PDB file of C-alpha atoms in Angstrom:
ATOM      1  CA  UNK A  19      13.369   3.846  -5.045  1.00 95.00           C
ATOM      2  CA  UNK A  20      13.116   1.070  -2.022  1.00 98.00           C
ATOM      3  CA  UNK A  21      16.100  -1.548  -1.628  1.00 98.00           C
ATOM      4  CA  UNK A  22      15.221  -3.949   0.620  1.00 98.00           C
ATOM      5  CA  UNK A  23      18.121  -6.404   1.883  1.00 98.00           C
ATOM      6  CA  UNK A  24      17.715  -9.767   3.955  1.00 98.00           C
ATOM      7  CA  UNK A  25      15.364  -8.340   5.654  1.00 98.00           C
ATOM      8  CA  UNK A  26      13.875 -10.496   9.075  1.00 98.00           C
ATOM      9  CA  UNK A  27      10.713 -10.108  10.728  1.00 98.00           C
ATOM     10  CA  UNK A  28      10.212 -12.027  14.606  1.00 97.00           C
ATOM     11  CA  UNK A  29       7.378 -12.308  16.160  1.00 95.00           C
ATOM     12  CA  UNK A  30       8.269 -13.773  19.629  1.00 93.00           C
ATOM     13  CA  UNK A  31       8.773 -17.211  17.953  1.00 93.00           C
ATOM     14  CA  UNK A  32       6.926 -17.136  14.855  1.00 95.00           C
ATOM     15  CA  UNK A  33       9.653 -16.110  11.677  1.00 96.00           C
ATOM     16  CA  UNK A  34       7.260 -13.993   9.248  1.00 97.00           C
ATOM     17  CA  UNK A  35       9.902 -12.675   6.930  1.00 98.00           C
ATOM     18  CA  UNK A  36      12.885 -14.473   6.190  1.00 97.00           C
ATOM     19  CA  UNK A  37      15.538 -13.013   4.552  1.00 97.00           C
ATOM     20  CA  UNK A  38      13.591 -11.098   1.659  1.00 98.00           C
ATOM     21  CA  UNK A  39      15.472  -9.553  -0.677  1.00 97.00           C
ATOM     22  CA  UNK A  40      13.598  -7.111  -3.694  1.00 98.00           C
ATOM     23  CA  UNK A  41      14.252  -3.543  -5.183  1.00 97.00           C
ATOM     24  CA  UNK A  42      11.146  -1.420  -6.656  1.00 98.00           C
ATOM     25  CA  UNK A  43      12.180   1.035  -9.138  1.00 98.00           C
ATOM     26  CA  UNK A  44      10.025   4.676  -9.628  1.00 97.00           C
ATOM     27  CA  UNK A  45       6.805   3.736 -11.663  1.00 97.00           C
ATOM     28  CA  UNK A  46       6.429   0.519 -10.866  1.00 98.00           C
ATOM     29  CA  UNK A  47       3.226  -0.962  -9.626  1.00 98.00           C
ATOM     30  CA  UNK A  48       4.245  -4.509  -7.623  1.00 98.00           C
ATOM     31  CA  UNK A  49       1.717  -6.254  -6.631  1.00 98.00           C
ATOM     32  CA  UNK A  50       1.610  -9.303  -3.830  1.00 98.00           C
ATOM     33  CA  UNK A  51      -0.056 -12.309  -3.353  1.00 98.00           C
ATOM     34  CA  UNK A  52       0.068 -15.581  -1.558  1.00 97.00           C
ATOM     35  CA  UNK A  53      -1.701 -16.987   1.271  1.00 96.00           C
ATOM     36  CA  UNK A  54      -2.968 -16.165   4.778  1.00 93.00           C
ATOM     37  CA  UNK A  55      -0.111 -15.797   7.069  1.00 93.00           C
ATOM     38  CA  UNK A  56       2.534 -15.631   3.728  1.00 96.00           C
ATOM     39  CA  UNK A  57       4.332 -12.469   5.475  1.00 97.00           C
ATOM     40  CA  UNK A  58       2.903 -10.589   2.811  1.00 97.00           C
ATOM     41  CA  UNK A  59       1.219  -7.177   5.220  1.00 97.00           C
ATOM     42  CA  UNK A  60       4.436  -7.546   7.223  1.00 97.00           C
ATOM     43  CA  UNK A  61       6.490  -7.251   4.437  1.00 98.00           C
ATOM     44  CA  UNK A  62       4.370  -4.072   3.112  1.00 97.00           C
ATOM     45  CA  UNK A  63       4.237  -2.634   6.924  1.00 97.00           C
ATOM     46  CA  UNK A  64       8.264  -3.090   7.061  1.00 97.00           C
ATOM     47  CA  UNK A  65       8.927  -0.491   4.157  1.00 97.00           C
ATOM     48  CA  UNK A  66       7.418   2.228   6.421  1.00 95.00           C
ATOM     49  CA  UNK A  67       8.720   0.403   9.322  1.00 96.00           C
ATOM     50  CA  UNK A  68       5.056   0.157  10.884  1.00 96.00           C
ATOM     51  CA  UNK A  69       6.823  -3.450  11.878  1.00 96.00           C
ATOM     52  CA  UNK A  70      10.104  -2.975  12.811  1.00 96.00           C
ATOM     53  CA  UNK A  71      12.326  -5.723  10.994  1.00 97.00           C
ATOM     54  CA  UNK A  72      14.004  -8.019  13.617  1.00 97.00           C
ATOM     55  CA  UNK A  73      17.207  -7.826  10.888  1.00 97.00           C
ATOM     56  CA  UNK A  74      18.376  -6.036   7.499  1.00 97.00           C
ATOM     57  CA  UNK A  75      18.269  -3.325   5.620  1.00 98.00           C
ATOM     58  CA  UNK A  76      15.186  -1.107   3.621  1.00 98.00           C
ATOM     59  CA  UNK A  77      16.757   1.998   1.754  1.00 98.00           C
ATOM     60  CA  UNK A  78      14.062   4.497   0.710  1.00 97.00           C
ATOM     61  CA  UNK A  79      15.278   7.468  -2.086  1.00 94.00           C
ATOM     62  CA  UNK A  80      18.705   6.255  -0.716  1.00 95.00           C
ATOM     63  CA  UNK A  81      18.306   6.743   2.714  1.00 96.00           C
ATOM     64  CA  UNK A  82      18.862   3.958   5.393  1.00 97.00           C
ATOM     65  CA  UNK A  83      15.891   4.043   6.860  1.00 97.00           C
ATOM     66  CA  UNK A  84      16.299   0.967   9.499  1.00 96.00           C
ATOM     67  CA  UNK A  85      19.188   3.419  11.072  1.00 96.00           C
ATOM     68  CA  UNK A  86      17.831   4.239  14.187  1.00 94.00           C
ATOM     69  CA  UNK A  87      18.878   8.016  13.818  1.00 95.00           C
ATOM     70  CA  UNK A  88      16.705   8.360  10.901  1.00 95.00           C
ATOM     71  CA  UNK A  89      13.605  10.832  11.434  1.00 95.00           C
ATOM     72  CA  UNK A  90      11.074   8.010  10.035  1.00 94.00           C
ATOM     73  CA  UNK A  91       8.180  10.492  10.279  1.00 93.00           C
ATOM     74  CA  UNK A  92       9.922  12.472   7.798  1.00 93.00           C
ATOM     75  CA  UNK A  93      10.779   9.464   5.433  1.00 95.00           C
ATOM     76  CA  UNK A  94       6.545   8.617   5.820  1.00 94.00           C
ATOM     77  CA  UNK A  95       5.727  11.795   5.085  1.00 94.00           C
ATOM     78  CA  UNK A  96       6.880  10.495   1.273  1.00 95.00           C
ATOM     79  CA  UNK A  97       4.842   6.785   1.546  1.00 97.00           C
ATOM     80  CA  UNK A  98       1.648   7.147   1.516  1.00 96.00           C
ATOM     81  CA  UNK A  99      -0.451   4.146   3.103  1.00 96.00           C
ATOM     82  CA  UNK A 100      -3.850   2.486   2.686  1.00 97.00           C
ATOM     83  CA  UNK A 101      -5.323   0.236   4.966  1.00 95.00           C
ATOM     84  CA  UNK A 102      -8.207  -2.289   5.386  1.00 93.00           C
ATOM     85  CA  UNK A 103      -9.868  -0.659   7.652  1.00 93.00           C
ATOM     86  CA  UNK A 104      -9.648   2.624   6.276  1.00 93.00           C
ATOM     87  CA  UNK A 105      -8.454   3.964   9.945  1.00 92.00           C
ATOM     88  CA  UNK A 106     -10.226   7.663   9.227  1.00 96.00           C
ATOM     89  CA  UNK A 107     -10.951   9.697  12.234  1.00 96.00           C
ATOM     90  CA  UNK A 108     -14.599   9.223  13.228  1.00 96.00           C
ATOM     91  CA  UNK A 109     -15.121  12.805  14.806  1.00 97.00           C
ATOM     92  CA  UNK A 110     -13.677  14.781  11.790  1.00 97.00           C
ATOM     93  CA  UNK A 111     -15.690  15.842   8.929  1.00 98.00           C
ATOM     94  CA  UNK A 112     -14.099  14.395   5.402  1.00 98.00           C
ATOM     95  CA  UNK A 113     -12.320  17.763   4.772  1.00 98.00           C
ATOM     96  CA  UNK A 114     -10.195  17.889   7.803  1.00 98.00           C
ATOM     97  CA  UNK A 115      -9.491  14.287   7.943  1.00 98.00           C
ATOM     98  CA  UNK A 116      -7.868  15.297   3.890  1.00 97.00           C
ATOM     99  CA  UNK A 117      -6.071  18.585   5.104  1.00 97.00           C
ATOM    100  CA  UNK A 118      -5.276  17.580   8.755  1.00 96.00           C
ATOM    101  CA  UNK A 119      -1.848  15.962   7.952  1.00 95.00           C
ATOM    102  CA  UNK A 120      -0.415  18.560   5.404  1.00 95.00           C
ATOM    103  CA  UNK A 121      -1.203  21.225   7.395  1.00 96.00           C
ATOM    104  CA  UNK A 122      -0.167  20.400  11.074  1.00 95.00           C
ATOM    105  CA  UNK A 123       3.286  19.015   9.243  1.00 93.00           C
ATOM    106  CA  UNK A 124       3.163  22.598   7.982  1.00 93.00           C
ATOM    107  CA  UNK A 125       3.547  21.835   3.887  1.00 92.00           C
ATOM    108  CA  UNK A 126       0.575  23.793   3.197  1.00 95.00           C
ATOM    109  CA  UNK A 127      -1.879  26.227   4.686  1.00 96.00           C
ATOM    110  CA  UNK A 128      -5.137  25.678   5.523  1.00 97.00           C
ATOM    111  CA  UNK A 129      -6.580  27.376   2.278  1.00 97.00           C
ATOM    112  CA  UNK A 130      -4.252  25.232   0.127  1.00 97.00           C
ATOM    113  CA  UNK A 131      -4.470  22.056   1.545  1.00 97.00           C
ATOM    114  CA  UNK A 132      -8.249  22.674   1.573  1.00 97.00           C
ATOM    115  CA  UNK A 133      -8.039  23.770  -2.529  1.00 97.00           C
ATOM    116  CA  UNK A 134      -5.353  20.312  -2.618  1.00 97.00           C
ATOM    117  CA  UNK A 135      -8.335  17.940  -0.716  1.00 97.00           C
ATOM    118  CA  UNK A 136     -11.580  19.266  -2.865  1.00 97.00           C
ATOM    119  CA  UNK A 137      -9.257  18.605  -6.148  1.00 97.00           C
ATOM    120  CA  UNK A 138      -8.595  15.162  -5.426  1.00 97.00           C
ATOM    121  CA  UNK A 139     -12.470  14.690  -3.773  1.00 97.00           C
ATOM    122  CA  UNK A 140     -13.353  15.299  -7.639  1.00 97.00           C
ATOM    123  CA  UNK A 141     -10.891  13.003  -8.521  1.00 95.00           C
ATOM    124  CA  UNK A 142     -12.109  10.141  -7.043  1.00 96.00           C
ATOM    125  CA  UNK A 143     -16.253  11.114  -7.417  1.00 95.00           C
ATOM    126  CA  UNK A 144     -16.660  12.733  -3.933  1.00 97.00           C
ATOM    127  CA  UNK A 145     -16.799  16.207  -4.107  1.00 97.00           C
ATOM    128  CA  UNK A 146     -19.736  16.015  -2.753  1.00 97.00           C
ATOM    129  CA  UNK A 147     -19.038  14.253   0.855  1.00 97.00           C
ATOM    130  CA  UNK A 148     -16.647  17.352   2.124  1.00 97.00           C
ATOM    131  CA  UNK A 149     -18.439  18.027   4.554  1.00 98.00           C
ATOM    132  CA  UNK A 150     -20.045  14.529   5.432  1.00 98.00           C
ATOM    133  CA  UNK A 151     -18.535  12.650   8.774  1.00 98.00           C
ATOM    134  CA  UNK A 152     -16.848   9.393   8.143  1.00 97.00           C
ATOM    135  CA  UNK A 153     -19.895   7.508   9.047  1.00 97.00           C
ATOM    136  CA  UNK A 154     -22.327   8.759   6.731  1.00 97.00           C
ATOM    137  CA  UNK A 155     -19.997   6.953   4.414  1.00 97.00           C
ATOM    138  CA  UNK A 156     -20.497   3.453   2.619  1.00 96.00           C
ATOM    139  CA  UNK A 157     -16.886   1.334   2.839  1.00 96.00           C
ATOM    140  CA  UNK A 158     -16.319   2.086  -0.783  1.00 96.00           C
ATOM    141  CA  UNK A 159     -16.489   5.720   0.184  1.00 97.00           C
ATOM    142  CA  UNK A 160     -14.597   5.371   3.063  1.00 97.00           C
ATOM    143  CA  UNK A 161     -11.794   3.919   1.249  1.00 97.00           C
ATOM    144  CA  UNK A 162     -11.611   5.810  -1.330  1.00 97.00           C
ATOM    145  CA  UNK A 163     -11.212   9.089   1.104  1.00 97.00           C
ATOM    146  CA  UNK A 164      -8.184   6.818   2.584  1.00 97.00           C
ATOM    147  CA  UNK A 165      -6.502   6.944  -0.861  1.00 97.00           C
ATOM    148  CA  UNK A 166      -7.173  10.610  -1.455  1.00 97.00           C
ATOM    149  CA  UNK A 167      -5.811  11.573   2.635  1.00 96.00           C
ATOM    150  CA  UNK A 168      -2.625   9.703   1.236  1.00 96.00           C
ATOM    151  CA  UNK A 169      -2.345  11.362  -1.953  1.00 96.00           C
ATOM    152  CA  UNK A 170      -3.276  14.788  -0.040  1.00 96.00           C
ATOM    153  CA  UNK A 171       0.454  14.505   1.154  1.00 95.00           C
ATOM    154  CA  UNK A 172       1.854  14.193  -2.758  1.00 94.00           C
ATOM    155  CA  UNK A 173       3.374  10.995  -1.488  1.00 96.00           C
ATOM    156  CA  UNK A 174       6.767   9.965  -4.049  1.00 96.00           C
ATOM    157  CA  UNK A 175       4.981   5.570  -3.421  1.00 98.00           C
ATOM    158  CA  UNK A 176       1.333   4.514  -2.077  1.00 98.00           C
ATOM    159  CA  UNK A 177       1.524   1.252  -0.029  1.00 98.00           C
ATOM    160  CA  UNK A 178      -1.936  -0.587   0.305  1.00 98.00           C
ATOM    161  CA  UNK A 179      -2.464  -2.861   2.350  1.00 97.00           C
ATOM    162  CA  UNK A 180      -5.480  -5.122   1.673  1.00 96.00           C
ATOM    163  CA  UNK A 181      -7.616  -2.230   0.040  1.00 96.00           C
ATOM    164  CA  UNK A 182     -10.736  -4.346  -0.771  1.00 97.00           C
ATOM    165  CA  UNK A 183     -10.734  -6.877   1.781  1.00 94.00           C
ATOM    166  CA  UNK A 184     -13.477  -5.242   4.273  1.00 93.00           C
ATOM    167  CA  UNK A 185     -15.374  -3.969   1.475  1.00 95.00           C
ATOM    168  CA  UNK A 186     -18.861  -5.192   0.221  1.00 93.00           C
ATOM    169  CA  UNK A 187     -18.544  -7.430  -3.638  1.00 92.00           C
ATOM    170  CA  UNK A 188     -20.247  -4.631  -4.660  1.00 92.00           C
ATOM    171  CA  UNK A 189     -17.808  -1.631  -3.571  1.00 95.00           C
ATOM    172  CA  UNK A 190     -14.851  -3.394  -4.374  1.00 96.00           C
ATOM    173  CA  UNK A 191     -14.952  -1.789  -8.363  1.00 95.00           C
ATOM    174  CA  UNK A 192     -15.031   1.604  -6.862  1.00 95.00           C
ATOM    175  CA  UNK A 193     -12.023   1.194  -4.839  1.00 96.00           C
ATOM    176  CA  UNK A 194      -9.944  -0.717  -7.849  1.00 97.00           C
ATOM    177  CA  UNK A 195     -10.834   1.569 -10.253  1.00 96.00           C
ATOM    178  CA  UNK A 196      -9.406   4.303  -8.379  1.00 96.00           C
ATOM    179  CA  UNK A 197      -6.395   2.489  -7.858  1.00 97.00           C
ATOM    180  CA  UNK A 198      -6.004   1.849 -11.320  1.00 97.00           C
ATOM    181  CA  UNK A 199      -6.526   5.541 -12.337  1.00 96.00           C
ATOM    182  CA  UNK A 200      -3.965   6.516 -10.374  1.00 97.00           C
ATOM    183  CA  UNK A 201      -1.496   3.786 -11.594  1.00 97.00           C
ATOM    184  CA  UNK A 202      -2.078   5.029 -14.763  1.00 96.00           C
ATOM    185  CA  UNK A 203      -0.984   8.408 -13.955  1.00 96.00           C
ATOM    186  CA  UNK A 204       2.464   7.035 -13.064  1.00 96.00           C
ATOM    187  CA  UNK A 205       2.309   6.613  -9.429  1.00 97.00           C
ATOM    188  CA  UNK A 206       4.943   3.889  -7.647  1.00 98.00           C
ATOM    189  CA  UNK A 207       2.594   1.270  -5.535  1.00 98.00           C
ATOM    190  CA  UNK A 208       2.985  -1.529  -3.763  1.00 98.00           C
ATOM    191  CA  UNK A 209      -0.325  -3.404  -3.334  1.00 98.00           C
ATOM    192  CA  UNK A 210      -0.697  -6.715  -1.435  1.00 98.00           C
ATOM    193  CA  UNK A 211      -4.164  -8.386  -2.400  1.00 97.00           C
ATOM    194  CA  UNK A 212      -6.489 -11.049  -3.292  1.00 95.00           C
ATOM    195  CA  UNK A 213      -7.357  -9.204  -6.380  1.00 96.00           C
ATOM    196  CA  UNK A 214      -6.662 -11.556  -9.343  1.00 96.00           C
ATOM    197  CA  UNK A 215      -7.465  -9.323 -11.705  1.00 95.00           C
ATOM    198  CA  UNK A 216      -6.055  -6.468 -10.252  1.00 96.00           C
ATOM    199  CA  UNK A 217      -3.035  -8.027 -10.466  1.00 97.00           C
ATOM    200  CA  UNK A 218      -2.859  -8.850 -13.889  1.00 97.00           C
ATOM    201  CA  UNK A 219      -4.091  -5.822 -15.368  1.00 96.00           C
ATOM    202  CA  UNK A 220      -2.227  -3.275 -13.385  1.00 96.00           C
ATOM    203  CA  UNK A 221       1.174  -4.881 -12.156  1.00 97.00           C
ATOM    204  CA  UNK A 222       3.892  -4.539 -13.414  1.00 97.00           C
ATOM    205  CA  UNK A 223       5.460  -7.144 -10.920  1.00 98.00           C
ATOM    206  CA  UNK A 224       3.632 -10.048  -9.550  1.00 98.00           C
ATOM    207  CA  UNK A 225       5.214 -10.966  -6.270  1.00 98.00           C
ATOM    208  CA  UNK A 226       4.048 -14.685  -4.870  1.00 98.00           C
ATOM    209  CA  UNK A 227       4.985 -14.797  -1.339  1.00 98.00           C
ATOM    210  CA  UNK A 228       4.908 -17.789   1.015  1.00 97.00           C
ATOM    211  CA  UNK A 229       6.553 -18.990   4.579  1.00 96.00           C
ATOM    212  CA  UNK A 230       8.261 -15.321   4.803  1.00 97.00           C
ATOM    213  CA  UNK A 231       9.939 -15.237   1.419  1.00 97.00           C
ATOM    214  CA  UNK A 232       9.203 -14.285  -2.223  1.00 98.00           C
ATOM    215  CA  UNK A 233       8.814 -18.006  -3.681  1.00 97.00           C
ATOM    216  CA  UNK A 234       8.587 -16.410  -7.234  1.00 98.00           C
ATOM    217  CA  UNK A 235       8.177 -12.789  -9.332  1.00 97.00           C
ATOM    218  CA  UNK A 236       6.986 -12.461 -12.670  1.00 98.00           C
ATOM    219  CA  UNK A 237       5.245 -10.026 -15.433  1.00 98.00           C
ATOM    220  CA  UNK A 238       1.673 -10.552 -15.083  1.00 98.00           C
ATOM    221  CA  UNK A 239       1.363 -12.455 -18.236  1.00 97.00           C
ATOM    222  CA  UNK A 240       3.750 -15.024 -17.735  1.00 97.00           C
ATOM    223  CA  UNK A 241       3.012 -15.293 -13.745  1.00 98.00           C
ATOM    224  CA  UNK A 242      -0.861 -15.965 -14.241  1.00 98.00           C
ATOM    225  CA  UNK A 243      -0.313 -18.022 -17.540  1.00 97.00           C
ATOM    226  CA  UNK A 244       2.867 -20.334 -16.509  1.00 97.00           C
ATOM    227  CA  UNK A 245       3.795 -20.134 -13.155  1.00 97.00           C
ATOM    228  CA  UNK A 246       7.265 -21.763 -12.305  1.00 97.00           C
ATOM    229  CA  UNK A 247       7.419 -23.315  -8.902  1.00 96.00           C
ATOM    230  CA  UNK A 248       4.536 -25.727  -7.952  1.00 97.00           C
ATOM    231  CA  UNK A 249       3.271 -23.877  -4.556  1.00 97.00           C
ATOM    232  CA  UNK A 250       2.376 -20.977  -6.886  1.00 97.00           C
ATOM    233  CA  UNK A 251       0.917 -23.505  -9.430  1.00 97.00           C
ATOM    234  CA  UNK A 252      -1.291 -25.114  -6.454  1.00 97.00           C
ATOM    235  CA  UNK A 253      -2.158 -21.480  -5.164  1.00 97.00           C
ATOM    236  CA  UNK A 254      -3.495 -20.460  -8.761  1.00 97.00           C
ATOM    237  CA  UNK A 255      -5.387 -23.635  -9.246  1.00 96.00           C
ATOM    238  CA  UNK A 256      -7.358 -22.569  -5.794  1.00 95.00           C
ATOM    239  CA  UNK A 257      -7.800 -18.656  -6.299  1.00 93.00           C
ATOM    240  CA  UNK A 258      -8.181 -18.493 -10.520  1.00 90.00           C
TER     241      UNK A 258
END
């Protein structure tokens, strides 16, 4: 579904990505770790060219989408994203922060992208908050409104970027399990996080990232429990 080829990231002087090279099939669930400053959100904000890679190539449903001509809007309609910080709008009620998107991109009308948003509230426990303003809203709340606003667009791969990292301890288990639900039902993701367990339960691929390139890749059994190259080894030793 995403080829991505020798891809380069500048910033001024600092080289974040350096020549990364990695193809995610439909269905998967890849998840990314490494350390602070790996390239790792870079990497993730490349595929829906949030950053704008200084060189290569990122193919999405076989589309070049680095070609300048392409409508990227169009391409993003299909990748839905998840940030740390949630980034809902503060003076929209829950509901049209859901159906805003779908229905000023005209792919639904109001009443069905309304029926769409209070399906997925239930989904994720919040039917109840539909009305509610984003900050009458714990973090775990918040997020989890992110994820459905995403999934209001029926989005063909969900980025996330950092889900849990501005939550509470406590609201992190709300967030994950939603993540994990909708893993389950067969959604493509690429998640970069500090997770651990996240990452072993739910990836498919475990990506280890550090210095702008994928150091080493693995099924979560055999990344966690025998880790090849000794940078991962060290990382593991700090974060397990």
């Amino acid at each position: 579904m995403i080829i991505v080829k020798d891809l380069h990231k500048k910033f001024e002087d600092n080289h974040v990505l350096r020549g990364v090279n990695y193809h995610i099939h439909q269905g998967e669930k890849i998840v990314i770790v490494g350390p602070s400053g790996s390239g790792k959100s870079t990497f993730l904000r490349c595929l829906n060219l949030l950053e704008t890679p200084t060189g290569g190539e990122i193919w999405f449903d076989g589309q070049l989408i680095t070609d300048p001509k392409v409508n990227i809007d169009k391409i993003r309609e299909h990748m839905g994203m998840v940030f740390q910080n949630f980034n809902l709008f503060n003076n929209l009620s829950i509901m049209d922060n859901i159906t805003l998107a779908p229905v000023k991109l005209k792919l639904m009308s109001k009443e069905e992208a309304c029926e769409n948003a209070l399906k997925l509230l239930a989904r994720v426990g919040l039917s109840e908050k539909a009305d509610a303003y984003p900050s009458q809203l714990s973090g775990g709340q918040k997020q989890r409104i992110a994820i459905v606003r995403s999934l209001a667009m029926n989005p063909r791969v969900m980025l996330f970027d950092e889900p849990t990292s501005a939550l509470d301890p406590e609201m992190v288990g709300e967030v994950l399990d939603v993540m994990k639900e909708l893993a389950e039902s067969g959604m493509t993701m690429v998640v970069v996080t500090h997770e651990m367990g996240f990452a072993r339960e739910v990836g498919t691929k475990v990506l280890f990232m550090d210095e702008g390139i994928i150091m080493e890749e693995n099924e979560p059994a055999e990344f966690f429990n025998n880790p090849k190259c000794e940078r991962l080894q060290d990382f593991l030793s700090k974060v397990l």
